[in-house]
Amino acid sequence: MRNYISIAALAFLAFSCGEAGVGFNIGKEFPISIPVDLPNGTPELIGTIPGDPPPVTRSEEYSLAGAGYDDLDALDAVEVVGLAFEITGVDAFEQFDLDAIEIDLVAQSGSNIAQISVTTPQLSNVTKTSISDPAGLAALEAALANQEDITANVSFDFGEVPNEDVNFEFVLYFDVIAKVRDL
């Protein structure tokens, strides 16, 4: 008898979903790694003012498809929970002064989503740290909901010309929930 009741309950649940389908959320924190390799004497680091080099910019793309969301046609909405960054691989002799780190997020359509400043007085290893920019997060959600790829342009403004090779990795984390409707 218990089996019949279980089968009846499962049949009721299976047919109660209706024509709209079943919805579910897929949450995933996805890092994009931006390696920075600047050998000593790199032309990018030679500024017009002695000792004050121009910013060095590196770019990487983020997309929902690249983050492992397979069926973007079933995408109902996107929620960006947050952004975070970390810096790894900085050796003791690479800890040069940094005036600023700027992160520009640009949508595939060319629209500027956000410009985020990260403050750290010198280049050093930074454990995963949250970035807060609510206005930028809303624009990022809209671009991802339109299935646009996002380009992260990260500029490093050194306060001095490094006299050693500089090799480190800047990692930007996108914490995204894709709301999917399975039709």
C-alpha positions as a Markdown table, in Angstrom:
| # | Residue | x | y | z |
|---|---|---|---|---|
| 1 | Met | 0.0 | 0.0 | 0.0 |
| 2 | Arg | 2.8 | 2.3 | 0.9 |
| 3 | Asn | 4.3 | 1.9 | -2.6 |
| 4 | Tyr | 0.9 | 2.9 | -4.2 |
| 5 | Ile | 0.8 | 6.0 | -2.1 |
| 6 | Ser | 4.4 | 6.9 | -3.1 |
| 7 | Ile | 3.7 | 6.4 | -6.8 |
| 8 | Ala | 0.5 | 8.5 | -6.6 |
| 9 | Ala | 2.4 | 11.3 | -4.8 |
| 10 | Leu | 5.2 | 11.2 | -7.4 |
| 11 | Ala | 2.6 | 11.2 | -10.3 |
| 12 | Phe | 0.9 | 14.2 | -8.7 |
| 13 | Leu | 4.2 | 16.1 | -8.4 |
| 14 | Ala | 5.2 | 15.3 | -12.0 |
| 15 | Phe | 2.0 | 16.7 | -13.4 |
| 16 | Ser | 1.8 | 19.7 | -11.1 |
| 17 | Cys | 4.7 | 21.5 | -12.8 |
| 18 | Gly | 2.4 | 22.8 | -15.6 |
| 19 | Glu | 3.2 | 24.2 | -19.0 |
| 20 | Ala | 5.7 | 26.8 | -17.6 |
| 21 | Gly | 8.2 | 24.1 | -16.8 |
| 22 | Val | 10.5 | 23.7 | -13.8 |
| 23 | Gly | 12.8 | 26.5 | -12.7 |
| 24 | Phe | 16.1 | 26.1 | -10.9 |
| 25 | Asn | 19.2 | 28.2 | -10.1 |
| 26 | Ile | 22.8 | 27.4 | -11.0 |
| 27 | Gly | 25.3 | 29.3 | -8.8 |
| 28 | Lys | 28.9 | 29.3 | -9.7 |
| 29 | Glu | 31.9 | 31.4 | -8.7 |
| 30 | Phe | 34.1 | 31.6 | -11.8 |
| 31 | Pro | 37.6 | 33.1 | -11.7 |
| 32 | Ile | 39.3 | 34.7 | -14.7 |
| 33 | Ser | 43.1 | 34.8 | -14.5 |
| 34 | Ile | 45.0 | 37.7 | -15.8 |
| 35 | Pro | 48.8 | 37.0 | -15.9 |
| 36 | Val | 51.1 | 40.0 | -15.8 |
| 37 | Asp | 54.6 | 39.4 | -17.1 |
| 38 | Leu | 56.8 | 42.5 | -17.4 |
| 39 | Pro | 60.5 | 41.8 | -17.9 |
| 40 | Asn | 62.9 | 44.4 | -16.7 |
| 41 | Gly | 63.2 | 47.2 | -19.3 |
| 42 | Thr | 59.8 | 46.5 | -20.9 |
| 43 | Pro | 58.9 | 49.5 | -23.2 |
| 44 | Glu | 55.4 | 49.6 | -21.6 |
| 45 | Leu | 57.0 | 50.7 | -18.3 |
| 46 | Ile | 59.1 | 53.5 | -19.7 |
| 47 | Gly | 57.3 | 56.8 | -18.9 |
| 48 | Thr | 57.7 | 60.4 | -20.1 |
| 49 | Ile | 58.4 | 61.5 | -16.5 |
| 50 | Pro | 61.5 | 59.8 | -14.9 |
| 51 | Gly | 60.3 | 57.3 | -12.4 |
| 52 | Asp | 56.6 | 57.5 | -13.3 |
| 53 | Pro | 55.6 | 54.9 | -15.9 |
| 54 | Pro | 52.3 | 54.8 | -17.7 |
| 55 | Pro | 49.7 | 52.3 | -16.5 |
| 56 | Val | 50.0 | 48.7 | -17.8 |
| 57 | Thr | 46.8 | 47.1 | -19.0 |
| 58 | Arg | 45.9 | 43.5 | -19.4 |
| 59 | Ser | 42.6 | 42.1 | -20.5 |
| 60 | Glu | 40.6 | 38.8 | -20.3 |
| 61 | Glu | 37.0 | 37.8 | -21.2 |
| 62 | Tyr | 34.2 | 36.4 | -19.1 |
| 63 | Ser | 31.1 | 34.8 | -20.5 |
| 64 | Leu | 28.4 | 32.6 | -19.1 |
| 65 | Ala | 29.1 | 30.0 | -21.8 |
| 66 | Gly | 32.8 | 30.0 | -20.8 |
| 67 | Ala | 31.8 | 29.7 | -17.1 |
| 68 | Gly | 30.1 | 26.4 | -17.8 |
| 69 | Tyr | 26.4 | 27.4 | -18.2 |
| 70 | Asp | 25.5 | 25.1 | -21.1 |
| 71 | Asp | 22.0 | 25.9 | -22.2 |
| 72 | Leu | 21.8 | 29.7 | -22.4 |
| 73 | Asp | 18.5 | 29.5 | -24.3 |
| 74 | Ala | 16.8 | 28.4 | -21.1 |
| 75 | Leu | 18.2 | 31.3 | -19.2 |
| 76 | Asp | 15.5 | 33.2 | -17.4 |
| 77 | Ala | 17.5 | 35.7 | -15.3 |
| 78 | Val | 21.0 | 36.4 | -14.0 |
| 79 | Glu | 22.0 | 37.5 | -10.5 |
| 80 | Val | 25.5 | 38.7 | -9.8 |
| 81 | Val | 26.1 | 38.0 | -6.1 |
| 82 | Gly | 29.5 | 39.8 | -6.1 |
| 83 | Leu | 33.0 | 40.3 | -7.5 |
| 84 | Ala | 36.2 | 39.6 | -5.8 |
| 85 | Phe | 39.9 | 39.7 | -6.7 |
| 86 | Glu | 43.2 | 38.3 | -5.5 |
| 87 | Ile | 46.9 | 38.9 | -6.4 |
| 88 | Thr | 49.2 | 35.9 | -6.3 |
| 89 | Gly | 52.8 | 35.1 | -7.2 |
| 90 | Val | 54.4 | 38.4 | -6.1 |
| 91 | Asp | 57.9 | 37.8 | -4.8 |
| 92 | Ala | 59.5 | 40.0 | -2.1 |
| 93 | Phe | 61.7 | 41.9 | -4.7 |
| 94 | Glu | 58.6 | 42.7 | -6.8 |
| 95 | Gln | 56.8 | 44.7 | -4.2 |
| 96 | Phe | 56.9 | 48.0 | -6.0 |
| 97 | Asp | 54.7 | 51.1 | -5.2 |
| 98 | Leu | 51.3 | 51.0 | -6.9 |
| 99 | Asp | 49.3 | 54.2 | -7.4 |
| 100 | Ala | 46.2 | 52.4 | -8.4 |
| 101 | Ile | 44.6 | 49.3 | -9.9 |
| 102 | Glu | 41.6 | 50.0 | -12.2 |
| 103 | Ile | 39.2 | 47.4 | -13.4 |
| 104 | Asp | 37.1 | 48.4 | -16.4 |
| 105 | Leu | 34.3 | 46.0 | -17.3 |
| 106 | Val | 33.1 | 46.4 | -20.9 |
| 107 | Ala | 30.2 | 44.6 | -22.5 |
| 108 | Gln | 30.5 | 42.9 | -25.9 |
| 109 | Ser | 28.3 | 45.6 | -27.3 |
| 110 | Gly | 30.9 | 48.2 | -26.3 |
| 111 | Ser | 29.0 | 49.7 | -23.4 |
| 112 | Asn | 31.0 | 50.5 | -20.3 |
| 113 | Ile | 29.6 | 48.5 | -17.4 |
| 114 | Ala | 31.7 | 49.7 | -14.5 |
| 115 | Gln | 35.0 | 51.2 | -13.5 |
| 116 | Ile | 36.2 | 49.8 | -10.2 |
| 117 | Ser | 39.3 | 51.1 | -8.3 |
| 118 | Val | 41.2 | 48.7 | -6.0 |
| 119 | Thr | 43.4 | 50.3 | -3.5 |
| 120 | Thr | 46.7 | 48.7 | -2.4 |
| 121 | Pro | 49.8 | 50.9 | -1.7 |
| 122 | Gln | 52.2 | 48.4 | -3.2 |
| 123 | Leu | 52.2 | 45.3 | -5.3 |
| 124 | Ser | 51.9 | 42.4 | -3.0 |
| 125 | Asn | 50.0 | 39.1 | -2.6 |
| 126 | Val | 46.4 | 39.8 | -1.7 |
| 127 | Thr | 44.1 | 37.1 | -0.5 |
| 128 | Lys | 40.6 | 36.9 | -2.1 |
| 129 | Thr | 38.9 | 40.3 | -1.3 |
| 130 | Ser | 35.4 | 41.3 | -2.2 |
| 131 | Ile | 34.7 | 44.3 | -4.4 |
| 132 | Ser | 31.6 | 46.3 | -3.8 |
| 133 | Asp | 30.0 | 48.3 | -6.6 |
| 134 | Pro | 26.2 | 48.0 | -6.6 |
| 135 | Ala | 25.6 | 50.2 | -9.7 |
| 136 | Gly | 28.2 | 48.2 | -11.6 |
| 137 | Leu | 26.7 | 44.9 | -10.5 |
| 138 | Ala | 23.2 | 45.8 | -11.9 |
| 139 | Ala | 24.7 | 46.8 | -15.3 |
| 140 | Leu | 26.8 | 43.5 | -15.2 |
| 141 | Glu | 23.6 | 41.5 | -14.5 |
| 142 | Ala | 21.8 | 43.2 | -17.5 |
| 143 | Ala | 24.7 | 42.5 | -19.9 |
| 144 | Leu | 25.0 | 38.9 | -18.8 |
| 145 | Ala | 21.2 | 38.4 | -19.0 |
| 146 | Asn | 21.6 | 39.5 | -22.7 |
| 147 | Gln | 24.3 | 36.8 | -23.0 |
| 148 | Glu | 27.0 | 39.3 | -23.7 |
| 149 | Asp | 30.7 | 38.5 | -23.1 |
| 150 | Ile | 32.4 | 40.8 | -20.6 |
| 151 | Thr | 35.9 | 42.1 | -21.1 |
| 152 | Ala | 37.8 | 42.9 | -17.9 |
| 153 | Asn | 40.5 | 45.5 | -18.6 |
| 154 | Val | 42.8 | 45.7 | -15.6 |
| 155 | Ser | 45.3 | 48.6 | -15.4 |
| 156 | Phe | 48.2 | 48.6 | -13.0 |
| 157 | Asp | 49.6 | 52.1 | -12.3 |
| 158 | Phe | 53.1 | 51.6 | -10.8 |
| 159 | Gly | 54.4 | 54.5 | -8.8 |
| 160 | Glu | 57.9 | 53.8 | -10.0 |
| 161 | Val | 59.7 | 52.0 | -12.8 |
| 162 | Pro | 60.3 | 48.5 | -11.6 |
| 163 | Asn | 64.0 | 47.6 | -11.7 |
| 164 | Glu | 63.4 | 43.9 | -11.7 |
| 165 | Asp | 61.2 | 41.5 | -13.7 |
| 166 | Val | 57.6 | 41.7 | -12.6 |
| 167 | Asn | 55.6 | 38.4 | -12.8 |
| 168 | Phe | 52.3 | 37.9 | -11.0 |
| 169 | Glu | 48.7 | 36.9 | -11.5 |
| 170 | Phe | 45.6 | 39.0 | -10.9 |
| 171 | Val | 42.5 | 36.9 | -10.5 |
| 172 | Leu | 39.0 | 38.4 | -10.9 |
| 173 | Tyr | 36.1 | 36.3 | -9.5 |
| 174 | Phe | 32.6 | 36.6 | -10.9 |
| 175 | Asp | 30.0 | 35.1 | -8.4 |
| 176 | Val | 27.0 | 34.6 | -10.6 |
| 177 | Ile | 23.6 | 32.7 | -10.2 |
| 178 | Ala | 21.9 | 31.8 | -13.5 |
| 179 | Lys | 18.2 | 31.3 | -13.1 |
| 180 | Val | 17.1 | 28.7 | -15.6 |
| 181 | Arg | 13.7 | 27.6 | -16.7 |
| 182 | Asp | 13.6 | 24.0 | -18.0 |
| 183 | Leu | 10.8 | 23.9 | -20.5 |
